[in-house]
């Protein structure tokens, strides 16, 4: 019987589906991810791993995993896995594209609104007894409607954010690896360079995957281009932003605030300077976290495993495996 290692308890029917397909399933029951030695030992004993973005599958681990046929990541991002080394070893790597785009875009918008309109800081102040009267000057922020939003990375989530922004009558700038004329017409979005986007936007929302090209895409130079009234929203990956440069820019007033669902590292240590800045909203990497979407992501990862263990090409590969172990 093929053996599957699932690296955490999952919502939805994914584990049930794996068992129904005839696989034995080992679920890591800890609240925290399996420590590296456990991840290694259990992955080496498995035909398939249903992994989370907190599990690192580097060259060292993949090169030893002679039994492994697939690492199915329960995430659209797969920067925790080396897909090239996996392909060389005949191991499929899969992700969960599309299914989380709308939910993640909802959250990016929630962060944007929260940062602009002081939702978190005013809640904190109210609980501490700060609400004495209706004030004409307290917690004032910029309008979101009819402001300019810059979207960096016009993929599934970037497009879903753009659709939401239309309802707020925002002007939309975007930059991406490739220009998208059809989307420019259908979503009424304007292509520009990263530099002009940063200079022209009231809000900047990041939606690129983490790669060698996007690591620290937003650094000191880029932050200095932003308007002093602008707000940066990051639901992509923490390492897309140079976090030290962000702290520095926020302290200098080069931008007005930031809303971060992702940080570098995760979790962010409680003594990190970002926590001392009042104009920063930080959430614990939960943008895809609706009940329905997390269940669908897990079931999608399970479907990829079931396909590969049945000798088929998985529906959502991010690498190409010639030797399919059939
Ligand atoms: P996607 O559909 O693959 O879109 C990514 C977009 O980024 C693509 O349109 C791509 O450009 C663009 N891009 C890639 N490299 C680029 C570069 N060097 N410069 C400029 N643009 C570049 O992925 P998605 O589903 O929208 O997800 C995006 C990322 O969000 C994921 O990789 C993940 O890291 C993150 N995410 C986070 C959460 C969360 O819970 N916080 C949830 C889901 C996803 P082209 O199309 O122009 O080639
Ligand atoms: C979450 O961060 C994902 O990449 O799906």
mmCIF file of C-alpha atoms and ligand atoms in Angstrom:
data_model
loop_
_atom_site.group_PDB
_atom_site.id
_atom_site.type_symbol
_atom_site.label_atom_id
_atom_site.label_comp_id
_atom_site.label_asym_id
_atom_site.label_seq_id
_atom_site.Cartn_x
_atom_site.Cartn_y
_atom_site.Cartn_z
ATOM 1 C CA UNK A 1 0.000 0.000 0.000
ATOM 2 C CA UNK A 2 1.439 3.444 -0.897
ATOM 3 C CA UNK A 3 2.203 5.517 2.165
ATOM 4 C CA UNK A 4 1.410 9.243 2.520
ATOM 5 C CA UNK A 5 2.846 11.603 5.127
ATOM 6 C CA UNK A 6 0.568 14.568 5.903
ATOM 7 C CA UNK A 7 2.560 17.181 7.791
ATOM 8 C CA UNK A 8 -0.333 18.648 9.886
ATOM 9 C CA UNK A 9 -3.999 18.090 10.721
ATOM 10 C CA UNK A 10 -6.088 19.408 7.816
ATOM 11 C CA UNK A 11 -9.556 20.857 7.304
ATOM 12 C CA UNK A 12 -11.958 19.161 4.902
ATOM 13 C CA UNK A 13 -11.944 15.628 3.512
ATOM 14 C CA UNK A 14 -8.362 15.385 2.200
ATOM 15 C CA UNK A 15 -7.180 12.658 4.594
ATOM 16 C CA UNK A 16 -10.392 10.696 4.120
ATOM 17 C CA UNK A 17 -9.933 10.921 0.328
ATOM 18 C CA UNK A 18 -6.353 9.656 0.568
ATOM 19 C CA UNK A 19 -7.452 6.683 2.708
ATOM 20 C CA UNK A 20 -10.377 5.965 0.365
ATOM 21 C CA UNK A 21 -7.891 5.802 -2.517
ATOM 22 C CA UNK A 22 -6.208 2.941 -0.675
ATOM 23 C CA UNK A 23 -3.238 4.741 0.869
ATOM 24 C CA UNK A 24 -1.969 4.485 4.420
ATOM 25 C CA UNK A 25 -1.771 7.951 5.917
ATOM 26 C CA UNK A 26 0.513 9.243 8.670
ATOM 27 C CA UNK A 27 -0.732 12.614 9.976
ATOM 28 C CA UNK A 28 1.607 14.735 12.091
ATOM 29 C CA UNK A 29 -0.600 15.637 15.053
ATOM 30 C CA UNK A 30 1.526 18.459 16.497
ATOM 31 C CA UNK A 31 0.284 22.046 16.664
ATOM 32 C CA UNK A 32 3.684 23.107 15.319
ATOM 33 C CA UNK A 33 5.301 21.787 12.110
ATOM 34 C CA UNK A 34 7.340 18.584 12.363
ATOM 35 C CA UNK A 35 10.924 19.466 13.386
ATOM 36 C CA UNK A 36 13.453 18.968 10.546
ATOM 37 C CA UNK A 37 14.567 15.512 11.774
ATOM 38 C CA UNK A 38 10.943 14.258 11.934
ATOM 39 C CA UNK A 39 10.121 15.779 8.544
ATOM 40 C CA UNK A 40 13.130 14.015 7.069
ATOM 41 C CA UNK A 41 12.509 10.622 8.689
ATOM 42 C CA UNK A 42 8.808 10.532 7.826
ATOM 43 C CA UNK A 43 9.306 11.899 4.289
ATOM 44 C CA UNK A 44 11.999 9.303 3.550
ATOM 45 C CA UNK A 45 9.550 6.574 4.560
ATOM 46 C CA UNK A 46 6.746 7.938 2.338
ATOM 47 C CA UNK A 47 5.671 7.616 -1.293
ATOM 48 C CA UNK A 48 3.993 11.026 -1.077
ATOM 49 C CA UNK A 49 4.013 14.025 1.250
ATOM 50 C CA UNK A 50 1.146 16.485 1.637
ATOM 51 C CA UNK A 51 3.251 19.443 2.754
ATOM 52 C CA UNK A 52 2.607 22.929 4.080
ATOM 53 C CA UNK A 53 4.547 26.094 3.317
ATOM 54 C CA UNK A 54 6.285 25.701 6.699
ATOM 55 C CA UNK A 55 7.958 22.440 5.559
ATOM 56 C CA UNK A 56 11.296 22.903 3.784
ATOM 57 C CA UNK A 57 12.111 20.407 1.028
ATOM 58 C CA UNK A 58 15.622 21.435 0.036
ATOM 59 C CA UNK A 59 18.150 19.617 -2.166
ATOM 60 C CA UNK A 60 19.626 17.801 0.813
ATOM 61 C CA UNK A 61 16.285 16.219 1.778
ATOM 62 C CA UNK A 62 15.029 15.595 -1.774
ATOM 63 C CA UNK A 63 18.284 13.904 -2.824
ATOM 64 C CA UNK A 64 17.863 11.320 -0.073
ATOM 65 C CA UNK A 65 14.147 10.698 -0.664
ATOM 66 C CA UNK A 66 14.513 7.717 -2.998
ATOM 67 C CA UNK A 67 10.985 6.431 -2.306
ATOM 68 C CA UNK A 68 9.206 9.785 -2.661
ATOM 69 C CA UNK A 69 7.146 10.407 -5.818
ATOM 70 C CA UNK A 70 5.392 13.676 -5.017
ATOM 71 C CA UNK A 71 5.471 16.629 -2.644
ATOM 72 C CA UNK A 72 1.993 18.185 -2.850
ATOM 73 C CA UNK A 73 2.166 21.660 -1.316
ATOM 74 C CA UNK A 74 -1.048 22.944 0.259
ATOM 75 C CA UNK A 75 -0.314 26.472 -1.008
ATOM 76 C CA UNK A 76 -0.012 28.243 -4.320
ATOM 77 C CA UNK A 77 3.480 29.480 -3.368
ATOM 78 C CA UNK A 78 6.137 26.753 -3.429
ATOM 79 C CA UNK A 79 9.277 28.638 -2.408
ATOM 80 C CA UNK A 80 9.705 26.102 0.435
ATOM 81 C CA UNK A 81 10.527 23.375 -2.116
ATOM 82 C CA UNK A 82 13.290 23.061 -4.695
ATOM 83 C CA UNK A 83 11.266 21.933 -7.756
ATOM 84 C CA UNK A 84 14.321 21.553 -10.015
ATOM 85 C CA UNK A 85 16.120 19.141 -7.724
ATOM 86 C CA UNK A 86 12.813 17.323 -7.194
ATOM 87 C CA UNK A 87 12.367 16.928 -10.974
ATOM 88 C CA UNK A 88 15.924 15.592 -11.299
ATOM 89 C CA UNK A 89 15.002 12.985 -8.681
ATOM 90 C CA UNK A 90 11.721 12.096 -10.458
ATOM 91 C CA UNK A 91 9.621 13.755 -7.731
ATOM 92 C CA UNK A 92 6.564 15.787 -8.726
ATOM 93 C CA UNK A 93 5.950 19.088 -6.960
ATOM 94 C CA UNK A 94 2.391 20.431 -7.057
ATOM 95 C CA UNK A 95 0.612 23.497 -5.683
ATOM 96 C CA UNK A 96 -2.945 24.836 -5.287
ATOM 97 C CA UNK A 97 -3.414 27.635 -7.844
ATOM 98 C CA UNK A 98 -6.668 29.508 -8.424
ATOM 99 C CA UNK A 99 -8.714 28.010 -5.617
ATOM 100 C CA UNK A 100 -7.493 30.592 -3.085
ATOM 101 C CA UNK A 101 -7.330 33.702 -5.269
ATOM 102 C CA UNK A 102 -10.692 35.235 -4.289
ATOM 103 C CA UNK A 103 -10.256 34.496 -0.569
ATOM 104 C CA UNK A 104 -6.726 35.918 -0.531
ATOM 105 C CA UNK A 105 -7.871 39.014 -2.430
ATOM 106 C CA UNK A 106 -10.660 39.522 0.135
ATOM 107 C CA UNK A 107 -8.001 39.578 2.824
ATOM 108 C CA UNK A 108 -5.627 41.870 0.929
ATOM 109 C CA UNK A 109 -8.527 44.312 0.700
ATOM 110 C CA UNK A 110 -9.340 43.843 4.377
ATOM 111 C CA UNK A 111 -5.732 44.760 5.218
ATOM 112 C CA UNK A 112 -5.793 47.751 2.894
ATOM 113 C CA UNK A 113 -8.994 49.066 4.483
ATOM 114 C CA UNK A 114 -7.793 48.285 8.008
ATOM 115 C CA UNK A 115 -4.531 50.172 7.531
ATOM 116 C CA UNK A 116 -6.125 53.123 5.753
ATOM 117 C CA UNK A 117 -8.976 53.601 8.219
ATOM 118 C CA UNK A 118 -7.179 52.690 11.467
ATOM 119 C CA UNK A 119 -9.436 49.715 12.201
ATOM 120 C CA UNK A 120 -6.846 47.920 14.340
ATOM 121 C CA UNK A 121 -5.311 50.920 16.131
ATOM 122 C CA UNK A 122 -8.732 52.403 16.994
ATOM 123 C CA UNK A 123 -9.996 49.041 18.282
ATOM 124 C CA UNK A 124 -6.883 48.783 20.469
ATOM 125 C CA UNK A 125 -7.395 52.322 21.760
ATOM 126 C CA UNK A 126 -11.126 51.783 22.405
ATOM 127 C CA UNK A 127 -10.455 48.658 24.475
ATOM 128 C CA UNK A 128 -7.906 50.657 26.515
ATOM 129 C CA UNK A 129 -10.580 53.255 27.382
ATOM 130 C CA UNK A 130 -9.513 55.852 24.821
ATOM 131 C CA UNK A 131 -13.056 56.526 23.478
ATOM 132 C CA UNK A 132 -14.106 59.663 25.415
ATOM 133 C CA UNK A 133 -16.350 61.330 22.844
ATOM 134 C CA UNK A 134 -17.000 61.624 19.104
ATOM 135 C CA UNK A 135 -13.925 63.397 17.846
ATOM 136 C CA UNK A 136 -13.584 65.420 14.648
ATOM 137 C CA UNK A 137 -9.853 64.716 14.514
ATOM 138 C CA UNK A 138 -9.230 61.221 15.920
ATOM 139 C CA UNK A 139 -8.093 58.308 13.714
ATOM 140 C CA UNK A 140 -8.361 60.158 10.434
ATOM 141 C CA UNK A 141 -7.064 58.287 7.420
ATOM 142 C CA UNK A 142 -7.101 58.535 3.656
ATOM 143 C CA UNK A 143 -10.120 57.629 1.551
ATOM 144 C CA UNK A 144 -9.874 54.301 -0.216
ATOM 145 C CA UNK A 145 -12.569 54.994 -2.794
ATOM 146 C CA UNK A 146 -11.279 56.754 -5.916
ATOM 147 C CA UNK A 147 -7.664 56.488 -4.679
ATOM 148 C CA UNK A 148 -4.930 54.940 -6.863
ATOM 149 C CA UNK A 149 -4.002 51.309 -6.217
ATOM 150 C CA UNK A 150 -0.779 49.822 -7.596
ATOM 151 C CA UNK A 151 -0.816 46.043 -8.034
ATOM 152 C CA UNK A 152 2.565 44.321 -8.295
ATOM 153 C CA UNK A 153 2.112 40.888 -9.926
ATOM 154 C CA UNK A 154 -1.020 40.580 -12.062
ATOM 155 C CA UNK A 155 -1.693 36.850 -11.595
ATOM 156 C CA UNK A 156 -4.708 35.138 -10.072
ATOM 157 C CA UNK A 157 -4.709 37.123 -6.829
ATOM 158 C CA UNK A 158 -3.644 40.424 -8.398
ATOM 159 C CA UNK A 159 -6.581 40.182 -10.802
ATOM 160 C CA UNK A 160 -9.006 39.338 -7.992
ATOM 161 C CA UNK A 161 -7.767 42.412 -6.073
ATOM 162 C CA UNK A 162 -8.259 44.540 -9.192
ATOM 163 C CA UNK A 163 -11.891 43.353 -9.511
ATOM 164 C CA UNK A 164 -12.565 44.379 -5.906
ATOM 165 C CA UNK A 165 -10.904 47.761 -6.435
ATOM 166 C CA UNK A 166 -13.297 48.477 -9.323
ATOM 167 C CA UNK A 167 -16.144 48.534 -6.793
ATOM 168 C CA UNK A 168 -14.264 51.244 -4.886
ATOM 169 C CA UNK A 169 -13.899 53.225 -8.129
ATOM 170 C CA UNK A 170 -10.126 53.168 -7.742
ATOM 171 C CA UNK A 171 -7.638 54.019 -10.462
ATOM 172 C CA UNK A 172 -5.566 50.907 -11.087
ATOM 173 C CA UNK A 173 -1.882 50.740 -12.009
ATOM 174 C CA UNK A 174 -0.121 47.416 -12.411
ATOM 175 C CA UNK A 175 3.253 45.925 -13.154
ATOM 176 C CA UNK A 176 4.014 42.287 -13.845
ATOM 177 C CA UNK A 177 6.576 40.119 -15.608
ATOM 178 C CA UNK A 178 4.554 40.281 -18.802
ATOM 179 C CA UNK A 179 2.143 42.941 -20.040
ATOM 180 C CA UNK A 180 -1.518 41.864 -20.319
ATOM 181 C CA UNK A 181 -3.382 43.908 -22.948
ATOM 182 C CA UNK A 182 -6.627 41.892 -22.698
ATOM 183 C CA UNK A 183 -6.787 42.453 -18.926
ATOM 184 C CA UNK A 184 -5.963 46.124 -19.400
ATOM 185 C CA UNK A 185 -9.187 46.410 -21.371
ATOM 186 C CA UNK A 186 -11.415 44.131 -19.278
ATOM 187 C CA UNK A 187 -10.255 45.381 -15.856
ATOM 188 C CA UNK A 188 -9.432 48.957 -16.888
ATOM 189 C CA UNK A 189 -5.888 48.702 -15.498
ATOM 190 C CA UNK A 190 -2.849 50.725 -16.607
ATOM 191 C CA UNK A 191 0.517 49.088 -17.227
ATOM 192 C CA UNK A 192 3.564 50.903 -15.836
ATOM 193 C CA UNK A 193 7.055 50.266 -14.531
ATOM 194 C CA UNK A 194 7.506 49.338 -10.873
ATOM 195 C CA UNK A 195 9.108 52.740 -10.318
ATOM 196 C CA UNK A 196 6.179 54.760 -11.709
ATOM 197 C CA UNK A 197 3.706 52.524 -9.896
ATOM 198 C CA UNK A 198 5.426 53.179 -6.565
ATOM 199 C CA UNK A 199 5.572 56.925 -7.224
ATOM 200 C CA UNK A 200 1.955 57.159 -8.396
ATOM 201 C CA UNK A 201 0.004 54.889 -6.047
ATOM 202 C CA UNK A 202 -1.788 55.728 -2.797
ATOM 203 C CA UNK A 203 -1.825 51.992 -2.000
ATOM 204 C CA UNK A 204 0.608 49.328 -3.228
ATOM 205 C CA UNK A 205 -0.395 45.657 -2.987
ATOM 206 C CA UNK A 206 2.161 42.893 -3.609
ATOM 207 C CA UNK A 207 1.141 39.671 -5.404
ATOM 208 C CA UNK A 208 4.337 38.183 -6.866
ATOM 209 C CA UNK A 209 5.691 34.760 -5.914
ATOM 210 C CA UNK A 210 8.974 34.666 -3.988
ATOM 211 C CA UNK A 211 11.849 33.882 -6.363
ATOM 212 C CA UNK A 212 15.435 34.964 -6.954
ATOM 213 C CA UNK A 213 14.001 37.857 -9.031
ATOM 214 C CA UNK A 214 11.459 39.038 -6.458
ATOM 215 C CA UNK A 215 13.596 38.632 -3.313
ATOM 216 C CA UNK A 216 13.751 42.171 -1.806
ATOM 217 C CA UNK A 217 11.935 43.537 -4.866
ATOM 218 C CA UNK A 218 10.815 46.321 -2.518
ATOM 219 C CA UNK A 219 13.968 47.697 -0.888
ATOM 220 C CA UNK A 220 15.224 51.079 0.321
ATOM 221 C CA UNK A 221 15.343 52.544 -3.212
ATOM 222 C CA UNK A 222 11.791 51.451 -4.008
ATOM 223 C CA UNK A 223 10.366 52.575 -0.631
ATOM 224 C CA UNK A 224 11.940 56.005 -1.157
ATOM 225 C CA UNK A 225 9.904 56.335 -4.362
ATOM 226 C CA UNK A 226 6.592 55.942 -2.527
ATOM 227 C CA UNK A 227 4.435 58.891 -1.514
ATOM 228 C CA UNK A 228 4.670 59.864 2.191
ATOM 229 C CA UNK A 229 0.901 59.269 2.407
ATOM 230 C CA UNK A 230 1.056 55.796 0.787
ATOM 231 C CA UNK A 231 0.349 52.411 2.371
ATOM 232 C CA UNK A 232 2.079 49.130 1.468
ATOM 233 C CA UNK A 233 0.084 45.872 1.650
ATOM 234 C CA UNK A 234 1.961 42.562 1.515
ATOM 235 C CA UNK A 235 0.092 39.266 1.248
ATOM 236 C CA UNK A 236 2.771 37.691 -1.009
ATOM 237 C CA UNK A 237 5.877 36.603 0.928
ATOM 238 C CA UNK A 238 7.839 38.428 3.624
ATOM 239 C CA UNK A 239 11.128 38.210 1.715
ATOM 240 C CA UNK A 240 9.696 40.170 -1.234
ATOM 241 C CA UNK A 241 10.208 43.225 0.997
ATOM 242 C CA UNK A 242 13.516 44.207 2.590
ATOM 243 C CA UNK A 243 12.059 44.408 6.075
ATOM 244 C CA UNK A 244 14.923 46.418 7.623
ATOM 245 C CA UNK A 245 14.503 48.984 4.869
ATOM 246 C CA UNK A 246 10.732 49.009 5.518
ATOM 247 C CA UNK A 247 11.222 49.730 9.233
ATOM 248 C CA UNK A 248 13.632 52.511 8.353
ATOM 249 C CA UNK A 249 11.294 54.010 5.731
ATOM 250 C CA UNK A 250 8.305 53.922 8.104
ATOM 251 C CA UNK A 251 10.354 55.619 10.835
ATOM 252 C CA UNK A 252 11.466 58.342 8.418
ATOM 253 C CA UNK A 253 7.893 58.879 7.180
ATOM 254 C CA UNK A 254 8.747 57.874 3.602
ATOM 255 C CA UNK A 255 5.411 56.038 3.563
ATOM 256 C CA UNK A 256 2.435 56.302 5.911
ATOM 257 C CA UNK A 257 1.884 52.680 6.882
ATOM 258 C CA UNK A 258 2.077 48.999 6.057
ATOM 259 C CA UNK A 259 -0.238 46.020 6.387
ATOM 260 C CA UNK A 260 1.591 42.702 6.389
ATOM 261 C CA UNK A 261 0.147 39.203 6.351
ATOM 262 C CA UNK A 262 3.611 37.824 5.646
ATOM 263 C CA UNK A 263 6.916 38.685 7.316
ATOM 264 C CA UNK A 264 10.554 37.623 7.359
ATOM 265 C CA UNK A 265 10.867 35.456 9.373
ATOM 266 C CA UNK A 266 7.546 33.854 10.293
ATOM 267 C CA UNK A 267 6.518 34.075 13.007
ATOM 268 C CA UNK A 268 7.957 37.535 13.598
ATOM 269 C CA UNK A 269 9.788 37.701 16.987
ATOM 270 C CA UNK A 270 7.798 39.766 19.470
ATOM 271 C CA UNK A 271 10.717 42.161 19.990
ATOM 272 C CA UNK A 272 10.858 42.976 16.275
ATOM 273 C CA UNK A 273 10.820 46.761 15.597
ATOM 274 C CA UNK A 274 7.776 46.375 13.291
ATOM 275 C CA UNK A 275 5.661 45.647 16.385
ATOM 276 C CA UNK A 276 6.675 48.981 17.905
ATOM 277 C CA UNK A 277 5.349 50.997 14.968
ATOM 278 C CA UNK A 278 1.727 52.154 15.425
ATOM 279 C CA UNK A 279 1.106 52.483 11.687
ATOM 280 C CA UNK A 280 1.700 48.788 10.941
ATOM 281 C CA UNK A 281 -0.936 46.040 10.870
ATOM 282 C CA UNK A 282 0.439 42.496 11.178
ATOM 283 C CA UNK A 283 -1.533 39.273 10.729
ATOM 284 C CA UNK A 284 -0.188 35.696 10.961
ATOM 285 C CA UNK A 285 -0.199 34.598 7.291
ATOM 286 C CA UNK A 286 -3.955 33.961 7.119
ATOM 287 C CA UNK A 287 -4.967 35.525 3.798
ATOM 288 C CA UNK A 288 -6.190 32.225 2.315
ATOM 289 C CA UNK A 289 -7.808 31.270 5.618
ATOM 290 C CA UNK A 290 -11.506 30.844 4.978
ATOM 291 C CA UNK A 291 -12.960 27.508 6.055
ATOM 292 C CA UNK A 292 -14.072 26.576 2.548
ATOM 293 C CA UNK A 293 -10.857 27.626 0.813
ATOM 294 C CA UNK A 294 -8.515 25.849 3.217
ATOM 295 C CA UNK A 295 -10.590 22.651 2.818
ATOM 296 C CA UNK A 296 -10.426 22.987 -0.992
ATOM 297 C CA UNK A 297 -6.666 23.588 -0.886
ATOM 298 C CA UNK A 298 -6.129 20.424 1.175
ATOM 299 C CA UNK A 299 -8.404 18.392 -1.112
ATOM 300 C CA UNK A 300 -6.597 19.733 -4.182
ATOM 301 C CA UNK A 301 -3.252 18.650 -2.706
ATOM 302 C CA UNK A 302 -4.739 15.207 -1.973
ATOM 303 C CA UNK A 303 -6.029 14.940 -5.572
ATOM 304 C CA UNK A 304 -2.508 15.598 -6.866
ATOM 305 C CA UNK A 305 -1.158 12.800 -4.675
ATOM 306 C CA UNK A 306 -3.898 10.379 -5.695
ATOM 307 C CA UNK A 307 -3.146 11.043 -9.391
ATOM 308 C CA UNK A 308 0.611 10.507 -9.062
ATOM 309 C CA UNK A 309 0.251 7.364 -6.959
ATOM 310 C CA UNK A 310 -2.107 6.037 -9.645
ATOM 311 C CA UNK A 311 0.652 6.585 -12.229
ATOM 312 C CA UNK A 312 -0.926 9.706 -13.748
ATOM 313 C CA UNK A 313 0.313 13.233 -14.306
ATOM 314 C CA UNK A 314 -0.894 15.431 -11.405
ATOM 315 C CA UNK A 315 -3.411 18.190 -12.228
ATOM 316 C CA UNK A 316 -1.293 21.027 -10.737
ATOM 317 C CA UNK A 317 2.406 20.359 -11.376
ATOM 318 C CA UNK A 318 5.019 23.089 -10.920
ATOM 319 C CA UNK A 319 7.831 20.910 -12.260
ATOM 320 C CA UNK A 320 8.131 18.432 -15.100
ATOM 321 C CA UNK A 321 9.022 14.867 -14.302
ATOM 322 C CA UNK A 322 10.060 12.610 -17.159
ATOM 323 C CA UNK A 323 10.390 9.473 -15.142
ATOM 324 C CA UNK A 324 6.845 9.109 -13.804
ATOM 325 C CA UNK A 325 7.594 6.009 -11.699
ATOM 326 C CA UNK A 326 4.753 4.221 -13.472
HETATM 327 P P1 LIG B 1 0.123 33.641 -9.828
HETATM 328 O O1 LIG B 1 -1.229 33.498 -10.403
HETATM 329 O O2 LIG B 1 1.216 32.754 -10.283
HETATM 330 O O3 LIG B 1 0.550 35.169 -10.045
HETATM 331 C C1 LIG B 1 1.805 35.655 -9.768
HETATM 332 C C2 LIG B 1 2.069 36.818 -10.693
HETATM 333 O O4 LIG B 1 3.329 37.387 -10.364
HETATM 334 C C3 LIG B 1 2.119 36.401 -12.159
HETATM 335 O O5 LIG B 1 1.175 37.165 -12.854
HETATM 336 C C4 LIG B 1 3.539 36.729 -12.585
HETATM 337 O O6 LIG B 1 3.696 37.429 -13.782
HETATM 338 C C5 LIG B 1 3.980 37.746 -11.567
HETATM 339 N N1 LIG B 1 5.436 37.686 -11.426
HETATM 340 C C6 LIG B 1 6.208 36.597 -11.245
HETATM 341 N N2 LIG B 1 7.491 36.945 -11.149
HETATM 342 C C7 LIG B 1 7.528 38.288 -11.308
HETATM 343 C C8 LIG B 1 8.557 39.238 -11.328
HETATM 344 N N3 LIG B 1 9.847 38.864 -11.191
HETATM 345 N N4 LIG B 1 8.241 40.536 -11.514
HETATM 346 C C9 LIG B 1 6.960 40.917 -11.685
HETATM 347 N N5 LIG B 1 5.919 40.048 -11.680
HETATM 348 C C10 LIG B 1 6.207 38.753 -11.492
HETATM 349 O O7 LIG B 1 0.083 33.492 -8.249
HETATM 350 P P2 LIG B 1 -1.058 33.950 -7.255
HETATM 351 O O8 LIG B 1 -1.998 32.824 -7.042
HETATM 352 O O9 LIG B 1 -1.582 35.264 -7.665
HETATM 353 O O10 LIG B 1 -0.195 34.074 -5.903
HETATM 354 C C11 LIG B 1 0.850 35.004 -5.797
HETATM 355 C C12 LIG B 1 1.646 34.757 -4.535
HETATM 356 O O11 LIG B 1 0.873 35.129 -3.401
HETATM 357 C C13 LIG B 1 1.991 33.284 -4.246
HETATM 358 O O12 LIG B 1 3.127 32.870 -4.947
HETATM 359 C C14 LIG B 1 2.205 33.262 -2.755
HETATM 360 O O13 LIG B 1 3.544 33.532 -2.456
HETATM 361 C C15 LIG B 1 1.334 34.415 -2.261
HETATM 362 N N6 LIG B 1 0.148 33.954 -1.512
HETATM 363 C C16 LIG B 1 0.033 34.272 -0.202
HETATM 364 C C17 LIG B 1 -1.099 33.910 0.495
HETATM 365 C C18 LIG B 1 -1.266 34.271 1.942
HETATM 366 O O14 LIG B 1 -1.934 33.528 2.665
HETATM 367 N N7 LIG B 1 -0.729 35.381 2.397
HETATM 368 C C19 LIG B 1 -2.116 33.173 -0.120
HETATM 369 C C20 LIG B 1 -1.951 32.857 -1.448
HETATM 370 C C21 LIG B 1 -0.806 33.256 -2.145
HETATM 371 P P3 LIG B 1 3.258 37.203 -15.279
HETATM 372 O O15 LIG B 1 1.890 36.614 -15.272
HETATM 373 O O16 LIG B 1 3.268 38.613 -15.729
HETATM 374 O O17 LIG B 1 4.274 36.326 -15.897
HETATM 375 C C1 LIG B 2 -0.064 30.849 0.924
HETATM 376 O O1 LIG B 2 0.734 31.628 1.355
HETATM 377 C C2 LIG B 2 0.029 30.271 -0.369
HETATM 378 O O2 LIG B 2 1.063 30.458 -1.037
HETATM 379 O O3 LIG B 2 -0.922 29.585 -0.749
#
